[in-house]
PDB file of C-alpha atoms in Angstrom:
ATOM      1  CA  MET A   1       0.000   0.000   0.000  1.00 51.00           C
ATOM      2  CA  THR A   2       1.719   3.162  -1.211  1.00 54.00           C
ATOM      3  CA  ALA A   3      -1.157   5.531  -2.031  1.00 64.00           C
ATOM      4  CA  LEU A   4      -1.940   8.379   0.318  1.00 83.00           C
ATOM      5  CA  ILE A   5      -5.217   8.160   2.193  1.00 95.00           C
ATOM      6  CA  HIS A   6      -7.101  11.423   2.572  1.00 96.00           C
ATOM      7  CA  VAL A   7      -9.438  12.171   5.466  1.00 98.00           C
ATOM      8  CA  SER A   8     -12.652  13.450   3.908  1.00 98.00           C
ATOM      9  CA  ALA A   9     -14.657  13.788   7.139  1.00 98.00           C
ATOM     10  CA  LEU A  10     -14.438  13.317  10.899  1.00 98.00           C
ATOM     11  CA  TYR A  11     -17.371  12.363  13.124  1.00 98.00           C
ATOM     12  CA  ARG A  12     -18.009  11.677  16.769  1.00 98.00           C
ATOM     13  CA  TYR A  13     -21.024  10.069  18.462  1.00 97.00           C
ATOM     14  CA  PRO A  14     -21.323  11.483  21.993  1.00 98.00           C
ATOM     15  CA  VAL A  15     -24.333   9.288  22.874  1.00 98.00           C
ATOM     16  CA  LYS A  16     -24.350   5.701  21.670  1.00 97.00           C
ATOM     17  CA  GLY A  17     -27.145   5.143  19.144  1.00 95.00           C
ATOM     18  CA  LEU A  18     -27.849   8.839  18.582  1.00 96.00           C
ATOM     19  CA  SER A  19     -26.828  11.054  15.697  1.00 95.00           C
ATOM     20  CA  PRO A  20     -23.280  11.820  14.528  1.00 96.00           C
ATOM     21  CA  GLU A  21     -21.562  15.181  14.871  1.00 97.00           C
ATOM     22  CA  PRO A  22     -19.189  16.343  12.131  1.00 97.00           C
ATOM     23  CA  ILE A  23     -16.020  17.981  13.405  1.00 98.00           C
ATOM     24  CA  GLU A  24     -13.145  19.682  11.600  1.00 97.00           C
ATOM     25  CA  ARG A  25     -10.286  18.606  13.850  1.00 97.00           C
ATOM     26  CA  ALA A  26      -9.539  16.282  16.738  1.00 98.00           C
ATOM     27  CA  GLU A  27      -6.619  15.797  19.118  1.00 98.00           C
ATOM     28  CA  LEU A  28      -6.080  12.086  19.750  1.00 97.00           C
ATOM     29  CA  ALA A  29      -4.115  10.823  22.733  1.00 97.00           C
ATOM     30  CA  THR A  30      -1.833   7.800  22.686  1.00 97.00           C
ATOM     31  CA  SER A  31      -3.854   4.682  23.546  1.00 95.00           C
ATOM     32  CA  GLY A  32      -6.965   6.855  23.812  1.00 95.00           C
ATOM     33  CA  PHE A  33     -10.412   6.833  22.281  1.00 96.00           C
ATOM     34  CA  PHE A  34     -11.679   9.206  19.608  1.00 97.00           C
ATOM     35  CA  PRO A  35     -12.385  12.491  21.445  1.00 97.00           C
ATOM     36  CA  GLY A  36     -15.981  12.994  22.536  1.00 97.00           C
ATOM     37  CA  ASP A  37     -17.054   9.610  21.191  1.00 97.00           C
ATOM     38  CA  ARG A  38     -19.524   7.241  22.904  1.00 97.00           C
ATOM     39  CA  LEU A  39     -19.354   9.150  26.176  1.00 98.00           C
ATOM     40  CA  TYR A  40     -22.856   8.034  27.148  1.00 98.00           C
ATOM     41  CA  ALA A  41     -25.159   5.103  26.527  1.00 98.00           C
ATOM     42  CA  ILE A  42     -28.839   4.578  27.322  1.00 98.00           C
ATOM     43  CA  GLU A  43     -29.365   1.359  29.195  1.00 96.00           C
ATOM     44  CA  ASN A  44     -32.342  -0.697  27.996  1.00 95.00           C
ATOM     45  CA  GLY A  45     -33.206  -2.381  31.259  1.00 94.00           C
ATOM     46  CA  PRO A  46     -30.466  -3.487  33.686  1.00 93.00           C
ATOM     47  CA  SER A  47     -27.207  -4.058  31.783  1.00 92.00           C
ATOM     48  CA  GLY A  48     -24.860  -5.062  34.567  1.00 92.00           C
ATOM     49  CA  PHE A  49     -22.581  -2.122  33.778  1.00 93.00           C
ATOM     50  CA  ASN A  50     -20.460  -1.063  36.756  1.00 93.00           C
ATOM     51  CA  ALA A  51     -18.879   2.392  36.489  1.00 93.00           C
ATOM     52  CA  VAL A  52     -16.424   1.595  39.297  1.00 93.00           C
ATOM     53  CA  ALA A  53     -15.065  -1.484  37.537  1.00 93.00           C
ATOM     54  CA  PRO A  54     -16.235  -1.079  33.925  1.00 93.00           C
ATOM     55  CA  ARG A  55     -16.231  -4.074  31.630  1.00 92.00           C
ATOM     56  CA  HIS A  56     -17.271  -4.050  28.000  1.00 92.00           C
ATOM     57  CA  GLN A  57     -20.948  -4.906  27.548  1.00 91.00           C
ATOM     58  CA  PRO A  58     -22.598  -6.051  24.300  1.00 91.00           C
ATOM     59  CA  LYS A  59     -24.430  -3.299  22.460  1.00 92.00           C
ATOM     60  CA  THR A  60     -27.693  -5.211  22.871  1.00 93.00           C
ATOM     61  CA  LYS A  61     -27.748  -3.993  26.485  1.00 95.00           C
ATOM     62  CA  TYR A  62     -28.295  -0.407  25.251  1.00 97.00           C
ATOM     63  CA  LEU A  63     -30.640   1.474  22.962  1.00 96.00           C
ATOM     64  CA  MET A  64     -29.107   1.247  19.484  1.00 94.00           C
ATOM     65  CA  LEU A  65     -29.921   1.561  15.791  1.00 91.00           C
ATOM     66  CA  MET A  66     -29.574  -2.162  15.095  1.00 90.00           C
ATOM     67  CA  ARG A  67     -32.869  -2.713  16.899  1.00 91.00           C
ATOM     68  CA  ASP A  68     -34.245   0.771  17.655  1.00 93.00           C
ATOM     69  CA  GLU A  69     -34.262   2.464  14.246  1.00 93.00           C
ATOM     70  CA  ALA A  70     -36.529   5.306  15.380  1.00 94.00           C
ATOM     71  CA  LEU A  71     -33.469   6.812  17.108  1.00 95.00           C
ATOM     72  CA  ALA A  72     -32.243   7.909  13.665  1.00 94.00           C
ATOM     73  CA  ARG A  73     -35.048  10.468  13.499  1.00 94.00           C
ATOM     74  CA  LEU A  74     -33.539  12.393  16.395  1.00 95.00           C
ATOM     75  CA  ARG A  75     -31.034  15.163  15.669  1.00 95.00           C
ATOM     76  CA  THR A  76     -28.652  15.790  18.539  1.00 96.00           C
ATOM     77  CA  ARG A  77     -25.792  18.114  19.405  1.00 97.00           C
ATOM     78  CA  TYR A  78     -23.502  17.844  22.417  1.00 98.00           C
ATOM     79  CA  ASP A  79     -21.733  20.803  24.002  1.00 98.00           C
ATOM     80  CA  ASP A  80     -18.536  19.695  25.746  1.00 96.00           C
ATOM     81  CA  ALA A  81     -18.213  22.784  27.926  1.00 97.00           C
ATOM     82  CA  THR A  82     -21.612  22.338  29.560  1.00 98.00           C
ATOM     83  CA  ALA A  83     -22.175  18.599  28.977  1.00 98.00           C
ATOM     84  CA  THR A  84     -25.494  19.585  27.382  1.00 98.00           C
ATOM     85  CA  LEU A  85     -27.216  17.383  24.810  1.00 98.00           C
ATOM     86  CA  THR A  86     -29.729  19.209  22.614  1.00 98.00           C
ATOM     87  CA  ILE A  87     -32.312  17.083  20.800  1.00 97.00           C
ATOM     88  CA  GLU A  88     -34.654  17.887  17.925  1.00 95.00           C
ATOM     89  CA  GLY A  89     -37.031  15.580  16.094  1.00 91.00           C
ATOM     90  CA  CYS A  90     -39.115  14.564  19.099  1.00 85.00           C
ATOM     91  CA  GLY A  91     -41.569  17.456  19.068  1.00 83.00           C
ATOM     92  CA  GLU A  92     -40.343  20.439  21.037  1.00 86.00           C
ATOM     93  CA  ARG A  93     -36.582  21.042  21.044  1.00 94.00           C
ATOM     94  CA  GLN A  94     -35.133  19.838  24.350  1.00 96.00           C
ATOM     95  CA  ALA A  95     -31.806  20.105  26.171  1.00 97.00           C
ATOM     96  CA  PHE A  96     -30.361  17.941  28.947  1.00 98.00           C
ATOM     97  CA  ARG A  97     -27.315  18.473  31.168  1.00 98.00           C
ATOM     98  CA  LEU A  98     -25.834  14.993  31.138  1.00 98.00           C
ATOM     99  CA  ASP A  99     -23.419  15.782  33.965  1.00 97.00           C
ATOM    100  CA  THR A 100     -26.402  16.017  36.315  1.00 97.00           C
ATOM    101  CA  GLU A 101     -28.748  13.334  37.580  1.00 97.00           C
ATOM    102  CA  ALA A 102     -31.742  15.489  36.611  1.00 98.00           C
ATOM    103  CA  GLY A 103     -30.483  15.846  33.039  1.00 98.00           C
ATOM    104  CA  ARG A 104     -29.818  12.144  32.652  1.00 98.00           C
ATOM    105  CA  ASP A 105     -33.244  11.325  34.099  1.00 98.00           C
ATOM    106  CA  GLY A 106     -34.801  13.804  31.657  1.00 97.00           C
ATOM    107  CA  LEU A 107     -33.215  12.054  28.673  1.00 98.00           C
ATOM    108  CA  ALA A 108     -34.327   8.667  29.984  1.00 97.00           C
ATOM    109  CA  ASP A 109     -37.883   9.993  30.347  1.00 97.00           C
ATOM    110  CA  LEU A 110     -37.780  11.228  26.754  1.00 96.00           C
ATOM    111  CA  MET A 111     -36.907   7.702  25.628  1.00 97.00           C
ATOM    112  CA  ARG A 112     -39.843   6.297  27.605  1.00 96.00           C
ATOM    113  CA  ARG A 113     -42.126   8.550  25.578  1.00 95.00           C
ATOM    114  CA  PHE A 114     -40.344   8.369  22.223  1.00 95.00           C
ATOM    115  CA  ILE A 115     -39.775   4.601  21.842  1.00 95.00           C
ATOM    116  CA  PRO A 116     -41.842   2.848  24.538  1.00 95.00           C
ATOM    117  CA  GLU A 117     -42.213  -0.272  22.384  1.00 94.00           C
ATOM    118  CA  SER A 118     -38.412  -0.732  22.324  1.00 93.00           C
ATOM    119  CA  LEU A 119     -37.936  -0.784  26.088  1.00 95.00           C
ATOM    120  CA  ARG A 120     -37.270  -4.059  27.891  1.00 93.00           C
ATOM    121  CA  GLY A 121     -37.016  -2.314  31.245  1.00 94.00           C
ATOM    122  CA  GLU A 122     -36.318   1.089  32.712  1.00 95.00           C
ATOM    123  CA  PRO A 123     -34.046   3.228  30.518  1.00 97.00           C
ATOM    124  CA  LYS A 124     -31.086   4.793  32.270  1.00 97.00           C
ATOM    125  CA  VAL A 125     -28.420   7.127  30.913  1.00 98.00           C
ATOM    126  CA  LEU A 126     -24.934   5.897  31.745  1.00 98.00           C
ATOM    127  CA  ALA A 127     -21.801   8.061  31.681  1.00 97.00           C
ATOM    128  CA  ALA A 128     -18.471   6.500  30.732  1.00 96.00           C
ATOM    129  CA  PRO A 129     -15.817   6.662  33.462  1.00 95.00           C
ATOM    130  CA  PRO A 130     -12.250   7.681  32.518  1.00 90.00           C
ATOM    131  CA  GLN A 131     -10.469   5.285  30.147  1.00 89.00           C
ATOM    132  CA  TYR A 132     -13.727   3.682  29.042  1.00 95.00           C
ATOM    133  CA  ARG A 133     -16.187   4.277  26.186  1.00 96.00           C
ATOM    134  CA  PHE A 134     -19.417   2.613  25.094  1.00 96.00           C
ATOM    135  CA  THR A 135     -17.999   1.296  21.824  1.00 94.00           C
ATOM    136  CA  ASP A 136     -19.341  -1.780  20.033  1.00 91.00           C
ATOM    137  CA  SER A 137     -15.949  -3.466  20.223  1.00 88.00           C
ATOM    138  CA  PRO A 138     -13.722  -3.577  23.324  1.00 88.00           C
ATOM    139  CA  ILE A 139     -10.862  -2.388  21.079  1.00 83.00           C
ATOM    140  CA  GLY A 140     -12.990   0.114  19.162  1.00 80.00           C
ATOM    141  CA  TYR A 141     -10.749   3.102  19.801  1.00 91.00           C
ATOM    142  CA  VAL A 142     -11.050   4.778  16.360  1.00 97.00           C
ATOM    143  CA  SER A 143     -13.156   3.524  13.449  1.00 97.00           C
ATOM    144  CA  LEU A 144     -12.258   4.159   9.815  1.00 98.00           C
ATOM    145  CA  ILE A 145     -14.620   3.872   6.834  1.00 98.00           C
ATOM    146  CA  ASN A 146     -13.331   3.614   3.261  1.00 98.00           C
ATOM    147  CA  ARG A 147     -15.667   5.615   1.022  1.00 98.00           C
ATOM    148  CA  ALA A 148     -14.719   3.453  -1.976  1.00 98.00           C
ATOM    149  CA  SER A 149     -16.070   0.419  -0.117  1.00 98.00           C
ATOM    150  CA  VAL A 150     -19.325   2.286   0.485  1.00 98.00           C
ATOM    151  CA  ALA A 151     -19.471   3.151  -3.237  1.00 98.00           C
ATOM    152  CA  ALA A 152     -19.059  -0.553  -4.042  1.00 98.00           C
ATOM    153  CA  VAL A 153     -22.033  -1.340  -1.795  1.00 98.00           C
ATOM    154  CA  GLU A 154     -24.033   1.275  -3.697  1.00 97.00           C
ATOM    155  CA  ASP A 155     -23.243  -0.601  -6.912  1.00 98.00           C
ATOM    156  CA  TYR A 156     -24.264  -3.909  -5.340  1.00 98.00           C
ATOM    157  CA  ILE A 157     -27.581  -2.538  -4.089  1.00 96.00           C
ATOM    158  CA  GLY A 158     -28.299  -0.206  -6.999  1.00 96.00           C
ATOM    159  CA  ALA A 159     -29.165   2.719  -4.719  1.00 95.00           C
ATOM    160  CA  PRO A 160     -27.336   5.507  -2.835  1.00 95.00           C
ATOM    161  CA  VAL A 161     -25.780   4.497   0.489  1.00 97.00           C
ATOM    162  CA  ASP A 162     -24.950   7.198   3.023  1.00 97.00           C
ATOM    163  CA  PRO A 163     -21.503   6.516   4.576  1.00 97.00           C
ATOM    164  CA  LEU A 164     -23.004   7.567   7.919  1.00 97.00           C
ATOM    165  CA  ARG A 165     -24.851   4.242   8.018  1.00 97.00           C
ATOM    166  CA  PHE A 166     -21.498   2.797   9.137  1.00 97.00           C
ATOM    167  CA  ARG A 167     -21.065   5.260  12.024  1.00 96.00           C
ATOM    168  CA  GLY A 168     -17.314   5.702  11.621  1.00 97.00           C
ATOM    169  CA  ASN A 169     -15.017   8.347  13.094  1.00 98.00           C
ATOM    170  CA  LEU A 170     -12.919   8.775   9.944  1.00 98.00           C
ATOM    171  CA  LEU A 171     -14.215   8.724   6.375  1.00 98.00           C
ATOM    172  CA  VAL A 172     -11.310   8.313   3.966  1.00 98.00           C
ATOM    173  CA  ASP A 173     -10.626   8.418   0.232  1.00 97.00           C
ATOM    174  CA  GLY A 174      -7.688   7.088  -1.766  1.00 96.00           C
ATOM    175  CA  LEU A 175      -8.063   3.351  -1.197  1.00 96.00           C
ATOM    176  CA  ALA A 176      -9.473   0.740  -3.548  1.00 96.00           C
ATOM    177  CA  PRO A 177     -12.792  -0.795  -2.482  1.00 98.00           C
ATOM    178  CA  PHE A 178     -12.326  -2.960   0.613  1.00 98.00           C
ATOM    179  CA  ALA A 179      -8.550  -2.389   0.622  1.00 97.00           C
ATOM    180  CA  GLU A 180      -8.881  -1.295   4.249  1.00 97.00           C
ATOM    181  CA  LEU A 181      -9.620  -4.906   5.185  1.00 98.00           C
ATOM    182  CA  GLU A 182      -6.113  -5.918   4.124  1.00 97.00           C
ATOM    183  CA  MET A 183      -4.512  -3.216   6.280  1.00 96.00           C
ATOM    184  CA  VAL A 184      -4.840  -5.007   9.624  1.00 97.00           C
ATOM    185  CA  GLY A 185      -1.473  -4.759  11.332  1.00 97.00           C
ATOM    186  CA  ARG A 186      -0.376  -1.757   9.246  1.00 97.00           C
ATOM    187  CA  VAL A 187       0.439   1.708  10.625  1.00 97.00           C
ATOM    188  CA  ILE A 188      -0.615   4.999   9.032  1.00 97.00           C
ATOM    189  CA  GLU A 189       0.653   8.446   9.980  1.00 97.00           C
ATOM    190  CA  ALA A 190      -0.868  11.950   9.837  1.00 97.00           C
ATOM    191  CA  PRO A 191       1.132  15.160   9.213  1.00 97.00           C
ATOM    192  CA  SER A 192       1.050  15.912  12.966  1.00 98.00           C
ATOM    193  CA  GLY A 193       2.889  12.688  13.765  1.00 98.00           C
ATOM    194  CA  LEU A 194      -0.288  10.919  14.875  1.00 98.00           C
ATOM    195  CA  ARG A 195       0.035   7.214  14.200  1.00 98.00           C
ATOM    196  CA  LEU A 196      -2.825   4.742  13.923  1.00 98.00           C
ATOM    197  CA  LYS A 197      -2.330   0.990  13.910  1.00 98.00           C
ATOM    198  CA  ILE A 198      -5.110  -0.895  12.150  1.00 97.00           C
ATOM    199  CA  THR A 199      -6.206  -3.607  14.567  1.00 97.00           C
ATOM    200  CA  LYS A 200      -9.430  -5.219  13.410  1.00 96.00           C
ATOM    201  CA  ARG A 201     -11.919  -5.493  10.557  1.00 97.00           C
ATOM    202  CA  THR A 202     -15.411  -4.262  11.372  1.00 97.00           C
ATOM    203  CA  VAL A 203     -18.231  -6.776  10.958  1.00 97.00           C
ATOM    204  CA  ARG A 204     -21.373  -4.924   9.927  1.00 96.00           C
ATOM    205  CA  CYS A 205     -24.706  -5.457  11.672  1.00 94.00           C
ATOM    206  CA  ALA A 206     -28.314  -4.583  10.897  1.00 93.00           C
ATOM    207  CA  ALA A 207     -27.777  -0.985  12.057  1.00 94.00           C
ATOM    208  CA  THR A 208     -26.420  -0.309   8.552  1.00 96.00           C
ATOM    209  CA  ASN A 209     -29.840  -1.153   7.110  1.00 96.00           C
ATOM    210  CA  VAL A 210     -31.305   1.991   8.707  1.00 94.00           C
ATOM    211  CA  ASP A 211     -31.289   5.190   6.683  1.00 94.00           C
ATOM    212  CA  PRO A 212     -29.648   7.756   9.006  1.00 92.00           C
ATOM    213  CA  ALA A 213     -31.974  10.540   7.863  1.00 88.00           C
ATOM    214  CA  SER A 214     -35.375   8.837   7.804  1.00 89.00           C
ATOM    215  CA  GLY A 215     -34.923   6.016  10.311  1.00 90.00           C
ATOM    216  CA  ILE A 216     -36.385   3.567   7.777  1.00 93.00           C
ATOM    217  CA  ARG A 217     -34.926   0.117   7.163  1.00 94.00           C
ATOM    218  CA  ASP A 218     -34.632   0.180   3.403  1.00 94.00           C
ATOM    219  CA  CYS A 219     -31.927  -2.371   2.486  1.00 95.00           C
ATOM    220  CA  ASP A 220     -29.907  -5.314   3.828  1.00 96.00           C
ATOM    221  CA  ILE A 221     -26.224  -4.394   3.737  1.00 97.00           C
ATOM    222  CA  PRO A 222     -24.799  -7.274   5.843  1.00 97.00           C
ATOM    223  CA  TRP A 223     -26.599  -9.836   3.669  1.00 97.00           C
ATOM    224  CA  THR A 224     -25.447  -8.042   0.495  1.00 97.00           C
ATOM    225  CA  LEU A 225     -21.816  -8.054   1.635  1.00 98.00           C
ATOM    226  CA  ASP A 226     -22.053 -11.731   2.536  1.00 98.00           C
ATOM    227  CA  ALA A 227     -23.630 -12.645  -0.798  1.00 98.00           C
ATOM    228  CA  ARG A 228     -21.070 -10.686  -2.822  1.00 97.00           C
ATOM    229  CA  LEU A 229     -17.875 -11.115  -0.803  1.00 98.00           C
ATOM    230  CA  GLY A 230     -18.406 -14.043   1.544  1.00 98.00           C
ATOM    231  CA  HIS A 231     -18.071 -11.858   4.655  1.00 98.00           C
ATOM    232  CA  ARG A 232     -19.825  -8.923   6.330  1.00 98.00           C
ATOM    233  CA  ASP A 233     -16.820  -6.657   6.836  1.00 98.00           C
ATOM    234  CA  LEU A 234     -16.552  -2.993   5.846  1.00 98.00           C
ATOM    235  CA  GLY A 235     -14.223  -0.571   7.607  1.00 98.00           C
ATOM    236  CA  VAL A 236     -11.645  -1.165  10.308  1.00 98.00           C
ATOM    237  CA  TYR A 237     -10.761  -0.233  13.879  1.00 97.00           C
ATOM    238  CA  ALA A 238      -7.466   1.429  14.744  1.00 97.00           C
ATOM    239  CA  GLU A 239      -5.449   2.029  17.895  1.00 97.00           C
ATOM    240  CA  VAL A 240      -3.678   5.335  18.563  1.00 97.00           C
ATOM    241  CA  ILE A 241      -0.031   4.334  19.041  1.00 97.00           C
ATOM    242  CA  ALA A 242       1.309   7.915  18.863  1.00 98.00           C
ATOM    243  CA  GLY A 243      -0.900  10.860  19.749  1.00 98.00           C
ATOM    244  CA  GLY A 244      -1.420  13.944  17.640  1.00 98.00           C
ATOM    245  CA  ALA A 245      -3.904  16.082  15.758  1.00 98.00           C
ATOM    246  CA  LEU A 246      -6.074  14.943  12.874  1.00 98.00           C
ATOM    247  CA  ALA A 247      -8.008  17.302  10.617  1.00 98.00           C
ATOM    248  CA  LYS A 248     -10.380  17.064   7.698  1.00 97.00           C
ATOM    249  CA  GLY A 249      -8.289  17.020   4.517  1.00 96.00           C
ATOM    250  CA  ASP A 250      -5.200  15.484   6.137  1.00 97.00           C
ATOM    251  CA  ALA A 251      -3.233  12.893   4.199  1.00 96.00           C
ATOM    252  CA  LEU A 252      -2.385   9.649   5.961  1.00 97.00           C
ATOM    253  CA  ARG A 253       0.650   7.747   4.733  1.00 94.00           C
ATOM    254  CA  PRO A 254       1.643   4.167   5.449  1.00 93.00           C
ATOM    255  CA  VAL A 255       4.737   3.885   7.620  1.00 92.00           C
ATOM    256  CA  GLY A 256       4.693   0.250   8.648  1.00 81.00           C
TER     257      GLY A 256
END
């Protein structure tokens, strides 16, 4: 792999299952998670999560697009300075301070009213303790989506496919379709000196079948990948092995 990879977009997902936020730049710490990503999750009945001794829990313990597609109709924005989540798409615009018990209870109450049929028990908003995030994978530090792979899926399906269906942190150009899957074990470097080691292919689930704008299940991407390629992988996870800045438009070059 000698071609440069260009970062076409950066996204974070402050609350697991809720909408993405585009950002222009991020500062990634060595061995850290993507900044501002999966800071909160909404428990769907008791999950067994323990903030004092956190252990990775399967995403099925939380509200999520794979099963709760109505979440895609909500438009959210998170303010880091005030820990405030603003939500539109549920009637009146609402805001919740997620660093307070009252704010977290308010968001949980909204879910009781917005998707009552999805609840298996009492919803509860959980906050990630330091050095933990509510990622799908226990090594899901940074997720990378190859836009050429998404374009190939469009050709398979015969319809447009929004890259946001794959809920990645980095959208990149410059690779051949599905070339990212062969990069496991490789290291790529940004101009700042940031280094990412590709650690794992991402197996796609039924969340990708949900249109991120309408909340409608309108295709079957995992089945399509399996039928065409013999696997359900698109995109990869990476570990930050040397911290640094990453910005939209940056070129990433292979260094190992």
